[in-house]
mmCIF file of C-alpha atoms in Angstrom:
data_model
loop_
_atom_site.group_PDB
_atom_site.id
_atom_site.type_symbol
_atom_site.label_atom_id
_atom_site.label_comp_id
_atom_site.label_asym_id
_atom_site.label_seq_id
_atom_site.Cartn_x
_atom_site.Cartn_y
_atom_site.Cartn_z
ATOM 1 C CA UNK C 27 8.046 -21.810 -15.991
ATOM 2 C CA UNK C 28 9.444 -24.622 -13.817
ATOM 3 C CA UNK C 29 7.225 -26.958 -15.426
ATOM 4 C CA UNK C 30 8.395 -26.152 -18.925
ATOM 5 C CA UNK C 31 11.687 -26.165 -17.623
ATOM 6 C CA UNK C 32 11.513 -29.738 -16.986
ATOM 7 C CA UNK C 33 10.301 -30.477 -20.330
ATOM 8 C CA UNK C 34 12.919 -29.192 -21.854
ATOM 9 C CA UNK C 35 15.447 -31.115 -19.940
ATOM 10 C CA UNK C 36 13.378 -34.494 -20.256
ATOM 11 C CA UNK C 37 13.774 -33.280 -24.158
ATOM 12 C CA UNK C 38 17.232 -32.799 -23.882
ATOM 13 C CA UNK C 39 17.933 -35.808 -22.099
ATOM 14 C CA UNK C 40 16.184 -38.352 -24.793
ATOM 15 C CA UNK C 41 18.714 -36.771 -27.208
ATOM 16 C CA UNK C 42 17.409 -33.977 -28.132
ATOM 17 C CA UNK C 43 20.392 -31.283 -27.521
ATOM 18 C CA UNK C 44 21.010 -30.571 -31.053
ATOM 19 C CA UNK C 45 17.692 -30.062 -31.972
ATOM 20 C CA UNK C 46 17.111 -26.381 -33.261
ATOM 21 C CA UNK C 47 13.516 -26.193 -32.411
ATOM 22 C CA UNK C 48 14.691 -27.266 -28.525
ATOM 23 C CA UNK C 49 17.489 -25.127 -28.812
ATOM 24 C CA UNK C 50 15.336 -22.354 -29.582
ATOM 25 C CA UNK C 51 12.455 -23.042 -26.574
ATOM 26 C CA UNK C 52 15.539 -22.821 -24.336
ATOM 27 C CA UNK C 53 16.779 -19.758 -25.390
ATOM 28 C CA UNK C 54 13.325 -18.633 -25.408
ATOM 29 C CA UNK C 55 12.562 -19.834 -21.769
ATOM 30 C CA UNK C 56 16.060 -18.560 -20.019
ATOM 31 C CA UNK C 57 14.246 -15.094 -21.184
ATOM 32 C CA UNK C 58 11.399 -15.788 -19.462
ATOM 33 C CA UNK C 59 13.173 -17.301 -16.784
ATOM 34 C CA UNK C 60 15.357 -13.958 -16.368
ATOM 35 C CA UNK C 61 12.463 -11.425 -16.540
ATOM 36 C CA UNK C 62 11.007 -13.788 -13.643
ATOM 37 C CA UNK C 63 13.678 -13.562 -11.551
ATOM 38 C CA UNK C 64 14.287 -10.109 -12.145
ATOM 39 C CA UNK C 65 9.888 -8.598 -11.286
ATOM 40 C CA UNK C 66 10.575 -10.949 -8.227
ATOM 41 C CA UNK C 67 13.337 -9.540 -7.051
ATOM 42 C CA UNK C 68 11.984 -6.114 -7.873
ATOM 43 C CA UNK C 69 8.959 -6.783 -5.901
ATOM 44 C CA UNK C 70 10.871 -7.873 -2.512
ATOM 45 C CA UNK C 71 13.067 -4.298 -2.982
ATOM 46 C CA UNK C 72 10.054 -2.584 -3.652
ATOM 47 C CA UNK C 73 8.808 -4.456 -0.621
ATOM 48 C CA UNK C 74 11.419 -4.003 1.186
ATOM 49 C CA UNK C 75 12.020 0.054 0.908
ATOM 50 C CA UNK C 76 8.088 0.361 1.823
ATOM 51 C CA UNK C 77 8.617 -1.209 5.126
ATOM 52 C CA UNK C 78 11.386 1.176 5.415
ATOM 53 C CA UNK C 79 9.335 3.865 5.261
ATOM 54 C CA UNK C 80 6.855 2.578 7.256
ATOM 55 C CA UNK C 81 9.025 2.251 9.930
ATOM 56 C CA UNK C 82 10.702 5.150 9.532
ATOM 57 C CA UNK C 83 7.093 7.447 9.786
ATOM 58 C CA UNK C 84 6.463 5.056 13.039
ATOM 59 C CA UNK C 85 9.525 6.458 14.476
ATOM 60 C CA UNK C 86 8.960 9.858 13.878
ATOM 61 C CA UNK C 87 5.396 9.487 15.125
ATOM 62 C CA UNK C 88 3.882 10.620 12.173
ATOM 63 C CA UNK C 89 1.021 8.284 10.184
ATOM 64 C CA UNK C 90 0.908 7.791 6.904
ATOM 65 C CA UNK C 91 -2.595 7.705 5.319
ATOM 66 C CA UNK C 92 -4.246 7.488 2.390
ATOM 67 C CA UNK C 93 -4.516 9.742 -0.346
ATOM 68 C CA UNK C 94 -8.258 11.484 -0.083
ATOM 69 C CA UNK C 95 -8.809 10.507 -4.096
ATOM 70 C CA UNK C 96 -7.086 6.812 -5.320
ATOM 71 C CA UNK C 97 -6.365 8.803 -8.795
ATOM 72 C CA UNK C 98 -3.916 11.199 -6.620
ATOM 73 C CA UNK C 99 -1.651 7.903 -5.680
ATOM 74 C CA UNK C 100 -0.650 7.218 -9.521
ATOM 75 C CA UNK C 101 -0.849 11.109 -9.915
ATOM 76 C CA UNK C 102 1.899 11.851 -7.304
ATOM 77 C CA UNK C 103 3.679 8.234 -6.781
ATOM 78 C CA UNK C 104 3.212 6.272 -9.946
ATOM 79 C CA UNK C 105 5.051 5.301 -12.192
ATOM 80 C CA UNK C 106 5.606 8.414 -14.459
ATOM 81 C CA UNK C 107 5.083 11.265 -11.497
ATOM 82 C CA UNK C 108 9.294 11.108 -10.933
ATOM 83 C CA UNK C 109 8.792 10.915 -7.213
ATOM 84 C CA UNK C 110 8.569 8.593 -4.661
ATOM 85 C CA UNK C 111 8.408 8.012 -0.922
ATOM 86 C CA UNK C 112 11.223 6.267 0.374
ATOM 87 C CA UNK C 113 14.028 5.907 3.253
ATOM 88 C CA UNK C 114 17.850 6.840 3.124
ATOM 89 C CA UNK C 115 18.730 4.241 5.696
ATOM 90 C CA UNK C 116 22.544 5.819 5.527
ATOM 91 C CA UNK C 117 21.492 9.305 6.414
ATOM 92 C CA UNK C 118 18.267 7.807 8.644
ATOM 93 C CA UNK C 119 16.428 10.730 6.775
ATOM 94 C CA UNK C 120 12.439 10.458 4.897
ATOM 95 C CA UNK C 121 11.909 11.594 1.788
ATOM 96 C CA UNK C 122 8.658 12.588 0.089
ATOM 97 C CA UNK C 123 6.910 14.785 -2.703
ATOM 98 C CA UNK C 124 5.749 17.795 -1.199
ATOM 99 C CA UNK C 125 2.529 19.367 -2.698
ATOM 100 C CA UNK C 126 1.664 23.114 -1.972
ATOM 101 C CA UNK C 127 -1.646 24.107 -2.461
ATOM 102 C CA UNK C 128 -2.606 27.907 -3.152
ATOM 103 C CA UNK C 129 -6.432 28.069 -2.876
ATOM 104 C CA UNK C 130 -7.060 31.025 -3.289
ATOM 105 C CA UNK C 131 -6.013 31.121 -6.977
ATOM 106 C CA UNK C 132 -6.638 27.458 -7.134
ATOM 107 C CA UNK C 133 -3.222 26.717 -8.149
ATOM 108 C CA UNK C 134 -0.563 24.304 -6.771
ATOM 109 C CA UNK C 135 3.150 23.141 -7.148
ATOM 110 C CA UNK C 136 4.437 19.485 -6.618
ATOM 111 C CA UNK C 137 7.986 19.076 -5.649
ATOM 112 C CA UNK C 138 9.340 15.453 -6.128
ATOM 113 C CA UNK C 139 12.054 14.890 -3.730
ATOM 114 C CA UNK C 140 11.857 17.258 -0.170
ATOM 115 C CA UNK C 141 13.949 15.904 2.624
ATOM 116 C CA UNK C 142 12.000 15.737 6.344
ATOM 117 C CA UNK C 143 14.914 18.242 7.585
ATOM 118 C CA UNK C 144 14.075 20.608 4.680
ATOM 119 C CA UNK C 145 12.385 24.213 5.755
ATOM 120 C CA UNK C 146 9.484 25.337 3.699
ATOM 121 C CA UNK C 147 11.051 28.721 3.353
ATOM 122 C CA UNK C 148 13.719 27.745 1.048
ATOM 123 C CA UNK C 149 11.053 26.088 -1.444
ATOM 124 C CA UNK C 150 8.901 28.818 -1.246
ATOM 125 C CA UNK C 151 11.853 31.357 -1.930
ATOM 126 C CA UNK C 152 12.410 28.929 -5.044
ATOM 127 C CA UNK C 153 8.661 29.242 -5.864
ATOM 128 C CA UNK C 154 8.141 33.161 -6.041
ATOM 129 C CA UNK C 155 11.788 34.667 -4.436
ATOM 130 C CA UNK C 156 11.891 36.550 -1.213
ATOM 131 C CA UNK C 157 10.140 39.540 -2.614
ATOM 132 C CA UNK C 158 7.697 38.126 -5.185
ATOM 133 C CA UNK C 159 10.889 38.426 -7.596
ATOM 134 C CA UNK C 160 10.096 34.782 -9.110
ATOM 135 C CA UNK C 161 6.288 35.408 -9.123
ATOM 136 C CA UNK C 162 4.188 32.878 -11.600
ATOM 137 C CA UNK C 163 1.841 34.988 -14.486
ATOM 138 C CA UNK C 164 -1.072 33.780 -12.209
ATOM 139 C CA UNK C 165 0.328 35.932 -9.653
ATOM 140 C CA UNK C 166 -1.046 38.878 -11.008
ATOM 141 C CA UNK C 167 -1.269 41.639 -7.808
ATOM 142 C CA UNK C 168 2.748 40.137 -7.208
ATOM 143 C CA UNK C 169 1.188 39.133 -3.796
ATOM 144 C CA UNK C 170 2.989 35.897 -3.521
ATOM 145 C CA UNK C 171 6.473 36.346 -1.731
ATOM 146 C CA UNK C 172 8.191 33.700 0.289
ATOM 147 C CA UNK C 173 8.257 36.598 3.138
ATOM 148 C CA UNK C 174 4.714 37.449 3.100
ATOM 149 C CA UNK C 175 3.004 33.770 3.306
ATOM 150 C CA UNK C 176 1.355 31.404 5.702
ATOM 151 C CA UNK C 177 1.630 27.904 5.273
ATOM 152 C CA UNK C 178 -1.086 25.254 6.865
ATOM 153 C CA UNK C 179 -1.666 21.502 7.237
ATOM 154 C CA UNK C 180 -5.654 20.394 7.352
ATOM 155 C CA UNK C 181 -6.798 17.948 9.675
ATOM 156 C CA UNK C 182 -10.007 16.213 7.990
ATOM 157 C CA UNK C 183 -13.595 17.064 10.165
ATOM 158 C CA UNK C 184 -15.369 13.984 11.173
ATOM 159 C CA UNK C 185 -19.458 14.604 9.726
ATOM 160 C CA UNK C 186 -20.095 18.295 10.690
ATOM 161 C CA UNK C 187 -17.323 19.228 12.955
ATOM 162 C CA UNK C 188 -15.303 22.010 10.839
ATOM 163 C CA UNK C 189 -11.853 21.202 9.496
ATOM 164 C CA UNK C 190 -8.548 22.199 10.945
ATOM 165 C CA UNK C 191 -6.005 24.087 9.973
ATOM 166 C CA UNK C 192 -2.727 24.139 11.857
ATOM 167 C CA UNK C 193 0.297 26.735 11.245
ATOM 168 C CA UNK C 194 3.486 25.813 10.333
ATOM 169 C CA UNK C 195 7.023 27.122 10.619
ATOM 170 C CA UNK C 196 8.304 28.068 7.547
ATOM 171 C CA UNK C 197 11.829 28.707 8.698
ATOM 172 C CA UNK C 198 11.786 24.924 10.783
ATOM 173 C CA UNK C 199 12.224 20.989 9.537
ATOM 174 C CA UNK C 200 8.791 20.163 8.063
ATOM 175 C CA UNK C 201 9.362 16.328 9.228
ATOM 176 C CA UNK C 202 9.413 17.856 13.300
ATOM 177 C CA UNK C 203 6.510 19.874 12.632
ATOM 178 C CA UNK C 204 4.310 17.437 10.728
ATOM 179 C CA UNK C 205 5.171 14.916 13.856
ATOM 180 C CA UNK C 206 4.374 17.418 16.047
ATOM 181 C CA UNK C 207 0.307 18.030 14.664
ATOM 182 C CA UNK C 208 -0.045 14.229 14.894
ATOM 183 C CA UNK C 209 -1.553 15.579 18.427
ATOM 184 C CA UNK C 210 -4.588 17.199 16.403
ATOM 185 C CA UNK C 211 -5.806 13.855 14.459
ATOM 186 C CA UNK C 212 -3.158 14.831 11.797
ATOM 187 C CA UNK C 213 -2.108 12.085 9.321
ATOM 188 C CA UNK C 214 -0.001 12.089 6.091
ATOM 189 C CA UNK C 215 -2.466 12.250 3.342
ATOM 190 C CA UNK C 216 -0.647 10.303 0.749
ATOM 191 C CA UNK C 217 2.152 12.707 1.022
ATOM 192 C CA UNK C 218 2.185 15.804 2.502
ATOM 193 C CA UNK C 219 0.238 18.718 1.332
ATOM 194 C CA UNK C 220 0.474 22.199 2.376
ATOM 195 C CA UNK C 221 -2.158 25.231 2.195
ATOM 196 C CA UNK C 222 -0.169 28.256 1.414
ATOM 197 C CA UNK C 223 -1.763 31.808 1.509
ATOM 198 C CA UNK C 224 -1.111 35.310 1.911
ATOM 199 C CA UNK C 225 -0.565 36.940 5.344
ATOM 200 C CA UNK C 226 -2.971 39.131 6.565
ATOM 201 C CA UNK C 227 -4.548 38.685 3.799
ATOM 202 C CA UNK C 228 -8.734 39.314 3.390
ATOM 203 C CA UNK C 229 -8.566 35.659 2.095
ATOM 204 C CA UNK C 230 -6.990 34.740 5.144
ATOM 205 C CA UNK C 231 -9.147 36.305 7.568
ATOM 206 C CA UNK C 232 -12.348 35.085 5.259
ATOM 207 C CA UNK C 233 -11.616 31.384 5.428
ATOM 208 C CA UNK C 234 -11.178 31.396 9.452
ATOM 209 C CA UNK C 235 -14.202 33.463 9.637
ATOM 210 C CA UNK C 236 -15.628 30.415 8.419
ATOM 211 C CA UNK C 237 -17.780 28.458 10.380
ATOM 212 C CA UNK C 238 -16.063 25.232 8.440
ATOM 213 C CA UNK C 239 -12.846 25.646 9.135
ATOM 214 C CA UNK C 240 -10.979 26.462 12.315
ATOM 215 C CA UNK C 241 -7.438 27.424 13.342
ATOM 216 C CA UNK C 242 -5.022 25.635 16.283
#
């Protein structure tokens, strides 16, 4: 764009100013020049807010990883998913998409915007209610309450070793917490996913009976 910038002066300066065809390759370029200006100054913001974050996880003494498929990072973060990761330098608080998994009926929510101070309770009381009151059709049996669930984070097994699965708090900040199971290998996968299940539950007590998987 520079280049043809300088045409167009040189142009304009052997007379051509009232030239329509000139007249009309400036117009043309200051467009081009504009929607230059304006991707490059998108790109340092965009820039900009992920070293925010970045800093802000480092902080915290969480890690931020990578998602465990590519496809999940325009899934959850693109451009159309209505969510991002980002910094509220004003407030000195995180923000991420939280995504609760429910694997025993293989189903799953995706919340765009949870705060690090947030408590899992109140989203899962949004979810189903405190007694099963806003329970899903897939909830068939009503066993999904916000008072009768667990909720998990899975540390990834290196080649054989089983996998992880730590508790969580459901009535304490997530942000704390996740920090807190960086002690286990934990790392945010993308952003940060939770395995919710039933209490008590024979699911429950089948997956930890599990040689694959193991609680702490």
């Amino acid at each position: 764009l520079s280049e043809c910038r300088q045409l167009v002066e040189r142009a304009a300066a052997l007379g051509g100013e009232e030239d329509a065809e000139l007249e009309s390759v400036s117009s043309a370029l200051e467009v081009a020049e504009k929607a230059a200006r304006e991707a490059r100054e998108a790109a340092e913001a965009r820039r900009a807010a992920e070293a925010a974050v970045r800093k802000a996880f480092k902080r915290r003494g969480l890690t931020l990883g990578e998602f465990p498929d590519p496809a999940m990072r325009e899934q959850y973060l693109g451009e159309h998913s209505g969510a991002r990761l980002w910094y509220d330098d004003d407030e000195d608080v995180l923000h991420w998409p939280l995504l609760l998994l429910y694997p025993e009926p293989a189903q799953s929510d995706f919340v765009q915007d949870v705060s690090e101070n947030d408590v899992l309770l109140d989203h899962l009381i949004e979810m189903f209610g405190e007694e099963g009151e806003n329970s899903p059709d897939w909830d068939i049996e009503r066993k999904y309450s916000a008072a009768a669930l667990n909720a998990y984070v899975s540390v990834p097994s290196d080649d054989d070793a089983p996998e992880v699965w730590s508790i969580l708090r459901l009535d304490a900040a997530l942000g704390v917490q996740l920090a807190q199971k960086r002690k286990l290998g934990y790392f945010v996968p993308g952003v940060p996913t939770i395995q919710v299940v039933v209490r008590d539950s024979a699911y429950e007590r089948h997956i930890f009976a599990s040689k694959d998987r193991v609680l702490r």
